[in-house]
PDB file of C-alpha atoms in Angstrom:
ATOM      1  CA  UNK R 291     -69.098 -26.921 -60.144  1.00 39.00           C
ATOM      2  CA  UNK R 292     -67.295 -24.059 -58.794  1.00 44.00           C
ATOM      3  CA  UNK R 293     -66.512 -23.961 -55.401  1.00 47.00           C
ATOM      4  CA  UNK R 294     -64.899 -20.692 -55.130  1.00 55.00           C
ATOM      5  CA  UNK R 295     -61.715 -22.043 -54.467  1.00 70.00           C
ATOM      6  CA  UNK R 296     -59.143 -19.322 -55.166  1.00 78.00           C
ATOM      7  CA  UNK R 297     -55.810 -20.341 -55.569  1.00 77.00           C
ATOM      8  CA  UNK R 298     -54.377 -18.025 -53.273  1.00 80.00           C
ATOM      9  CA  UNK R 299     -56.714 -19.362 -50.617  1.00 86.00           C
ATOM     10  CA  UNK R 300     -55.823 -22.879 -51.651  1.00 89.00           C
ATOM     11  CA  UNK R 301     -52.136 -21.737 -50.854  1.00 89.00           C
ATOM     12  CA  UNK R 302     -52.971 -20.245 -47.462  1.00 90.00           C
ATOM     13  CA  UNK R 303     -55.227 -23.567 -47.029  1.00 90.00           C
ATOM     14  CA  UNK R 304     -52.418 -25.217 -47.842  1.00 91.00           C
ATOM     15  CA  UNK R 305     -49.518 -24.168 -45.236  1.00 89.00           C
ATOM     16  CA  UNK R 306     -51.762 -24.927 -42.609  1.00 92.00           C
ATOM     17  CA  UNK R 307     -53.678 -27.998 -43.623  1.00 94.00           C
ATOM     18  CA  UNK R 308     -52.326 -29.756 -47.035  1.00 93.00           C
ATOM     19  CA  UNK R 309     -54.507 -32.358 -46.918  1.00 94.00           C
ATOM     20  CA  UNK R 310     -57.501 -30.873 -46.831  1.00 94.00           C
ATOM     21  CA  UNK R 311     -56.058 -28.500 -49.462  1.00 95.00           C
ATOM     22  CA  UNK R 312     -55.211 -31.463 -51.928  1.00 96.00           C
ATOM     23  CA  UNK R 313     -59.257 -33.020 -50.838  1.00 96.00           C
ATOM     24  CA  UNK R 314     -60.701 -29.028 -51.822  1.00 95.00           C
ATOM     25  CA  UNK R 315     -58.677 -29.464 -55.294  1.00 95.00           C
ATOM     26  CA  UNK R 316     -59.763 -32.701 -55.816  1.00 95.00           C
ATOM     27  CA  UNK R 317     -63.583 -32.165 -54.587  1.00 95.00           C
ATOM     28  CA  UNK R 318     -63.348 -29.238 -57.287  1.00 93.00           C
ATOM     29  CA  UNK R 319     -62.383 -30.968 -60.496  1.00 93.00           C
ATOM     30  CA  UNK R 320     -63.770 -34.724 -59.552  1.00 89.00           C
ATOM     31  CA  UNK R 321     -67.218 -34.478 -61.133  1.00 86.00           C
ATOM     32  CA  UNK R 322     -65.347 -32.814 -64.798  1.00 84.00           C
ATOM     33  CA  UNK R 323     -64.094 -35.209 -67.443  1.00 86.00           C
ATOM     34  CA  UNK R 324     -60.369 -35.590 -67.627  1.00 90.00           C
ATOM     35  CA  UNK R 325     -59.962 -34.521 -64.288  1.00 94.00           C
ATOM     36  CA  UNK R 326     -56.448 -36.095 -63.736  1.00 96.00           C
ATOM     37  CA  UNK R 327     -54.112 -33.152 -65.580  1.00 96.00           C
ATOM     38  CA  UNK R 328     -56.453 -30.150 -63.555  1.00 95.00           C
ATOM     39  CA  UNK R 329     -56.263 -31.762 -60.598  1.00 96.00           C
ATOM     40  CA  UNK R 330     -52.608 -32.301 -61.222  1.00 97.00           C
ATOM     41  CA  UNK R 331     -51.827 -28.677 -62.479  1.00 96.00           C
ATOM     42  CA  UNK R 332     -53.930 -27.293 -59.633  1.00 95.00           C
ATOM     43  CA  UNK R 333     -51.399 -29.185 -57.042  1.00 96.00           C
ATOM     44  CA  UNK R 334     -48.648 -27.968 -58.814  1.00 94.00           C
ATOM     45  CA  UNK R 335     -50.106 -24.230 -58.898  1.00 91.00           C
ATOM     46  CA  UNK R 336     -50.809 -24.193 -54.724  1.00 93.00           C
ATOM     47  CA  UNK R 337     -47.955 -26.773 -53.198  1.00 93.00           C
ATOM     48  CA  UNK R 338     -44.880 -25.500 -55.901  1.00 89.00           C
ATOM     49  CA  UNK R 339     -44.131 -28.781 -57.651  1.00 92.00           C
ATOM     50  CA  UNK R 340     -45.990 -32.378 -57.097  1.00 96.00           C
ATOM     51  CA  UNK R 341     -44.773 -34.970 -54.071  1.00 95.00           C
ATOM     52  CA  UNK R 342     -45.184 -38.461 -53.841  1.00 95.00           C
ATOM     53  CA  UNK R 343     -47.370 -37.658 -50.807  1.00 96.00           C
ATOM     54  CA  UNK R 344     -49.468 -35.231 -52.782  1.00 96.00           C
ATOM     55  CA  UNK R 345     -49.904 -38.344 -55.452  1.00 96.00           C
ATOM     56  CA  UNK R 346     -51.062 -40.868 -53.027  1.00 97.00           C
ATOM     57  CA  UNK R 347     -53.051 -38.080 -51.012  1.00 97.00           C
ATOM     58  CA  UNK R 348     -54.497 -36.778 -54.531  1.00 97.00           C
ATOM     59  CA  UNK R 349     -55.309 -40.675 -55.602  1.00 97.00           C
ATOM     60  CA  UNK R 350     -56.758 -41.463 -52.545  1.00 97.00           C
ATOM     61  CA  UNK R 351     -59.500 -38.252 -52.603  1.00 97.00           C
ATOM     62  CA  UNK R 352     -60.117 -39.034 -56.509  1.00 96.00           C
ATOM     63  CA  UNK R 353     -59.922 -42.454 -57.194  1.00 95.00           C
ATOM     64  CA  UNK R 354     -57.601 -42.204 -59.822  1.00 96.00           C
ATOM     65  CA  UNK R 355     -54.972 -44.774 -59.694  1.00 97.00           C
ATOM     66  CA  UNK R 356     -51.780 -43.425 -58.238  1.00 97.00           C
ATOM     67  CA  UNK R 357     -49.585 -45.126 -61.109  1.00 97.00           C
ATOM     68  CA  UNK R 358     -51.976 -43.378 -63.911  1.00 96.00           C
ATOM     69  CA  UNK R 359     -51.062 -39.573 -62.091  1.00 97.00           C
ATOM     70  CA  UNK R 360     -47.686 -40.536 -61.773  1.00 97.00           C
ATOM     71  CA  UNK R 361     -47.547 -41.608 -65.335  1.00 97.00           C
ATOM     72  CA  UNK R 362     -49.049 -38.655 -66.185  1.00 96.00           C
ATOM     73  CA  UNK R 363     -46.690 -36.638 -63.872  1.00 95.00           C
ATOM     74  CA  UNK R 364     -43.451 -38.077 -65.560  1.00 93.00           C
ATOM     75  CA  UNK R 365     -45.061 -37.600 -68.789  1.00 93.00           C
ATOM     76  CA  UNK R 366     -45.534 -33.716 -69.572  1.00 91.00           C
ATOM     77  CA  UNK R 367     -42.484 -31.587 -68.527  1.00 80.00           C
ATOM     78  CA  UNK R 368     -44.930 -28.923 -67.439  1.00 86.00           C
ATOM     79  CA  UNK R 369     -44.648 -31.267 -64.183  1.00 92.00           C
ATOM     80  CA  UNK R 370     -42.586 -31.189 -61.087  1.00 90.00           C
ATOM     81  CA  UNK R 371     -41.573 -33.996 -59.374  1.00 91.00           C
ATOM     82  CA  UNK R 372     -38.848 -31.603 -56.528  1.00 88.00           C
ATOM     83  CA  UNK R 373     -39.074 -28.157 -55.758  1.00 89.00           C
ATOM     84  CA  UNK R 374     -37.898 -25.220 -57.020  1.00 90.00           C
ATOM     85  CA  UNK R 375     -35.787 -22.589 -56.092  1.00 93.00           C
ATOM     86  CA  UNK R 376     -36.479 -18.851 -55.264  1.00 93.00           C
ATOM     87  CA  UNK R 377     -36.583 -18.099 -59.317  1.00 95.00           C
ATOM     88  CA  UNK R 378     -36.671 -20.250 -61.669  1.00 93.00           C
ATOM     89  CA  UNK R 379     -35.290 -19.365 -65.047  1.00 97.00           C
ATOM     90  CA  UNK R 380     -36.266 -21.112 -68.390  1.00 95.00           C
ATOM     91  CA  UNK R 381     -33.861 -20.578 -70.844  1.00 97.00           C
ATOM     92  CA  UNK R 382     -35.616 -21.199 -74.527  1.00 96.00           C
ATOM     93  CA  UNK R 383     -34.026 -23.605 -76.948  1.00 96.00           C
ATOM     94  CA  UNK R 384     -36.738 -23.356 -79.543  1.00 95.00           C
ATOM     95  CA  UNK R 385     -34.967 -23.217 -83.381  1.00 96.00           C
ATOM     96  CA  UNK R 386     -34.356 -19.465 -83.194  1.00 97.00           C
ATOM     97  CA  UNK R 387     -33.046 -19.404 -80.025  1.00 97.00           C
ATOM     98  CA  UNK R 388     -31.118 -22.789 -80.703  1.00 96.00           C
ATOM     99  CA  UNK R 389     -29.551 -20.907 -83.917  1.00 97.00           C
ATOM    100  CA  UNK R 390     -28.821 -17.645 -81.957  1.00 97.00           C
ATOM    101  CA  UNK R 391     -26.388 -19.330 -79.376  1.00 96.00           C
ATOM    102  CA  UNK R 392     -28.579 -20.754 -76.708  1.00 97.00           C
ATOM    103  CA  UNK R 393     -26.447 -23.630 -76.000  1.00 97.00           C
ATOM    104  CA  UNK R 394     -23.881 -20.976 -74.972  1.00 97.00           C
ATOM    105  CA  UNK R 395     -26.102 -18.766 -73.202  1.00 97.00           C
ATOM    106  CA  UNK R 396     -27.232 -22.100 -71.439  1.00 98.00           C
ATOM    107  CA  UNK R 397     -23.762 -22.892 -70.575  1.00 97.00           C
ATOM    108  CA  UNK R 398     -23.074 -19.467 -68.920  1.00 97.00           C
ATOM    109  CA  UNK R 399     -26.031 -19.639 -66.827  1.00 98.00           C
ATOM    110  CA  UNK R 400     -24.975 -22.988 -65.426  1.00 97.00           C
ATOM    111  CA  UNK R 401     -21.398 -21.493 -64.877  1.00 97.00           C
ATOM    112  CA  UNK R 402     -22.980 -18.650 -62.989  1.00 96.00           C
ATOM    113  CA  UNK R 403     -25.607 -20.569 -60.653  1.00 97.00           C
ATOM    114  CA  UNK R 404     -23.375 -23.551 -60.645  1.00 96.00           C
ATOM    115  CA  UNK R 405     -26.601 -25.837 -61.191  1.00 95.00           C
ATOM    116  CA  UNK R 406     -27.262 -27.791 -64.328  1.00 95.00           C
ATOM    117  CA  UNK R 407     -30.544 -27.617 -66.359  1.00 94.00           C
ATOM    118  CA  UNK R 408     -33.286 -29.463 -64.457  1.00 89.00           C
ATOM    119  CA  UNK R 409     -31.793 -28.449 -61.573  1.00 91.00           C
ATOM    120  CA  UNK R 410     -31.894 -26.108 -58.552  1.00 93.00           C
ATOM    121  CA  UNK R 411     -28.572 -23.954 -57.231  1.00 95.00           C
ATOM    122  CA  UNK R 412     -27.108 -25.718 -53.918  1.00 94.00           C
ATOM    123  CA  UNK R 413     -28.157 -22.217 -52.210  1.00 93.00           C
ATOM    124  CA  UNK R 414     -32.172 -22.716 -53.426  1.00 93.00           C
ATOM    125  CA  UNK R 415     -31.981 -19.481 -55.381  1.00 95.00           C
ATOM    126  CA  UNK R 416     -32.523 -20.513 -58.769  1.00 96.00           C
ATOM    127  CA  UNK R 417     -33.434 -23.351 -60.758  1.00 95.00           C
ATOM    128  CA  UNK R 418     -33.242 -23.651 -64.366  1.00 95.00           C
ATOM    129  CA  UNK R 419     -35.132 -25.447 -66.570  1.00 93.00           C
ATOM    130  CA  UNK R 420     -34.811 -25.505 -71.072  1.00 93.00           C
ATOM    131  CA  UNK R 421     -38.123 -25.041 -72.730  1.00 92.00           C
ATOM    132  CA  UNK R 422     -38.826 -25.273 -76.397  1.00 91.00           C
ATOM    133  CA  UNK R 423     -40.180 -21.497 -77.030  1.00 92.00           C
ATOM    134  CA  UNK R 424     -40.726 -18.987 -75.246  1.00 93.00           C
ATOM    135  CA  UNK R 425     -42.950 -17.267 -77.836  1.00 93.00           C
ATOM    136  CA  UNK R 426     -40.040 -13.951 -78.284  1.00 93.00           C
ATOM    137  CA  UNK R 427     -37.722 -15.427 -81.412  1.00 95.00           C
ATOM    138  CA  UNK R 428     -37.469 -11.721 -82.142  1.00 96.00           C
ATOM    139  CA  UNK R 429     -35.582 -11.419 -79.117  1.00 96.00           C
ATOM    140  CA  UNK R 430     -33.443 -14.714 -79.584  1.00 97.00           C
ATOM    141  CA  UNK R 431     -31.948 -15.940 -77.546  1.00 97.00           C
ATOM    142  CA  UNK R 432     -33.997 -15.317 -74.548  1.00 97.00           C
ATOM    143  CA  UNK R 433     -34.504 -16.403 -70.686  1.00 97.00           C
ATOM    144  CA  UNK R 434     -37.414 -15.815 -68.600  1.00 97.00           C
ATOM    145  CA  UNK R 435     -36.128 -15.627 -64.328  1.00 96.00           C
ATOM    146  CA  UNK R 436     -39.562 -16.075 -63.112  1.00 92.00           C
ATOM    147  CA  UNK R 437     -42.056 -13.546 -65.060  1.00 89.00           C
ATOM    148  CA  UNK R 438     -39.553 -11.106 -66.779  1.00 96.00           C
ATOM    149  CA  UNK R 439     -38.194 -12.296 -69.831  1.00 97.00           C
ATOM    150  CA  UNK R 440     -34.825 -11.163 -71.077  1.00 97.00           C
ATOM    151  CA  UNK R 441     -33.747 -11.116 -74.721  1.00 97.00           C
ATOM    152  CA  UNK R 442     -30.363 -10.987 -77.139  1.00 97.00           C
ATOM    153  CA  UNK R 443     -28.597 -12.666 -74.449  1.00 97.00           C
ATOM    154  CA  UNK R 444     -24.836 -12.553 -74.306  1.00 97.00           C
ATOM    155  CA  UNK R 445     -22.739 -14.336 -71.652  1.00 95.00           C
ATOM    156  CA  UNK R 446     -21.893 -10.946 -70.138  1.00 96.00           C
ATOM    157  CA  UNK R 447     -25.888  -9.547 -69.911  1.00 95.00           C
ATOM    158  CA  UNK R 448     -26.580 -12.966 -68.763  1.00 97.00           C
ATOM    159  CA  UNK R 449     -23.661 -12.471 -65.582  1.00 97.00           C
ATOM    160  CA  UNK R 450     -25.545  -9.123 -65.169  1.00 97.00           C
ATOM    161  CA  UNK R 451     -28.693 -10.041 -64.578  1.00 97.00           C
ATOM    162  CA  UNK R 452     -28.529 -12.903 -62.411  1.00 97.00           C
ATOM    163  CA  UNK R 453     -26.261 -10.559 -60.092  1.00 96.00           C
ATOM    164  CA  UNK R 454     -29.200  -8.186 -60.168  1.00 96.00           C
ATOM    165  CA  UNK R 455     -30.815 -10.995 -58.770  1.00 96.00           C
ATOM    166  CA  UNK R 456     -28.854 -12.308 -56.276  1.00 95.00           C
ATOM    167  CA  UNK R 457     -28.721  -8.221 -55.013  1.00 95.00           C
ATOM    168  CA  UNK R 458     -32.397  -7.796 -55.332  1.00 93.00           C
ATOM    169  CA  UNK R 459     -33.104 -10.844 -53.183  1.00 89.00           C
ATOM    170  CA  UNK R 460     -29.754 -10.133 -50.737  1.00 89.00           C
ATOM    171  CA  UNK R 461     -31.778  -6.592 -50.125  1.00 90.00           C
ATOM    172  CA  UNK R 462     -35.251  -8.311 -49.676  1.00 85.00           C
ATOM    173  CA  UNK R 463     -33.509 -10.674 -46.560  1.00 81.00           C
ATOM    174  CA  UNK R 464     -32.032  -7.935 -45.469  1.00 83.00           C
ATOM    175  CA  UNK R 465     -35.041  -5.987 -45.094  1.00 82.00           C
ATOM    176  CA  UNK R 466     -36.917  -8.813 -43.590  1.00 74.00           C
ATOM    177  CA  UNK R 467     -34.527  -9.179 -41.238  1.00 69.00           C
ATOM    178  CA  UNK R 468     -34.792  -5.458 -40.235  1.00 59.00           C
ATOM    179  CA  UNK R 469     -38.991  -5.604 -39.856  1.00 56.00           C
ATOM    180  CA  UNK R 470     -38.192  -8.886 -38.067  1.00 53.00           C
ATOM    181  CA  UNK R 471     -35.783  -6.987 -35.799  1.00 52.00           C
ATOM    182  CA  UNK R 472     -37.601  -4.310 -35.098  1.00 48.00           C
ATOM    183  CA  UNK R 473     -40.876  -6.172 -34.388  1.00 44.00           C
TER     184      UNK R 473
END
């Protein structure tokens, strides 16, 4: 049963009133088989990455054993357990990638946000997370930061475009800061 539940009006929902956010998500998927992984992707999708208070909140709405989402949580990497920064980049390691120098490109995007994989940069900008394929071996090796992907990486084009970036998102504060003034 649809409820007409948008995701962006989840989100909104959600800043305000998470709980009743997490009970609409749950009221929308509880009457579907297999509800655990939608109600779990739908979390994810509005709230950023998955809580333990969003678990017990989500177990307690559906009935599902907070152990069995967990489990199902720490199972598929498609999961978050923290949240992520600003971007996120996913940096493919799938076997044309992995042949085309990923493990270096991997390397120098560490080096550059000073994060490892799995993790987020200490100043919340980016975290970075290896995937298996992207879907682009053409392009090998290639990153995604958030929806752009960027292919026939070097170390140097990989410097680039996470300073690109870092400007991009320096001017966006900025600018904020100057509506924020002004209003």
């Amino acid at each position: 049963m649809e409820l007409g539940l948008k995701t962006d009006n989840l989100k909104t929902l959600a800043q305000q009133y998470p709980v009743i956010a997490v009970k609409k998500i749950v009221e929308k998927h509880i009457n579907s088989k297999g509800t655990a992984i939608p109600i779990l992707q739908d979390l994810q999708n509005v709230f950023g990455y998955i809580s333990p208070d969003l678990l017990r909140r989500a177990a307690e709405f559906s009935g599902i054993p907070v152990n069995e989402l967990y489990s199902i949580v720490t199972f598929y990497a498609q999961f978050r357990l923290e949240p992520i920064g600003e971007h996120l980049i996913q940096i493919c390691h799938g076997t044309a990638c992995h042949l085309a120098g990923a493990d270096k490109i991997t390397e120098s995007i560490q080096f550059e946000i000073k994060a490892k994989t799995g993790k987020t940069s200490d100043d919340n900008l980016f975290t970075l997370e290896k995937v298996a394929c992207l879907g682009c071996c053409s392009l090998a090796p290639v990153m995604t930061v958030d929806e752009e992907t960027h292919g026939k990486l070097s170390p140097e084009n990989v410097r680039k475009i996470l300073k690109t970036v870092r400007r991009k998102n320096s001017e966006q504060s900025a600018s904020k800061g100057d509506c924020e003034d002004a209003g």
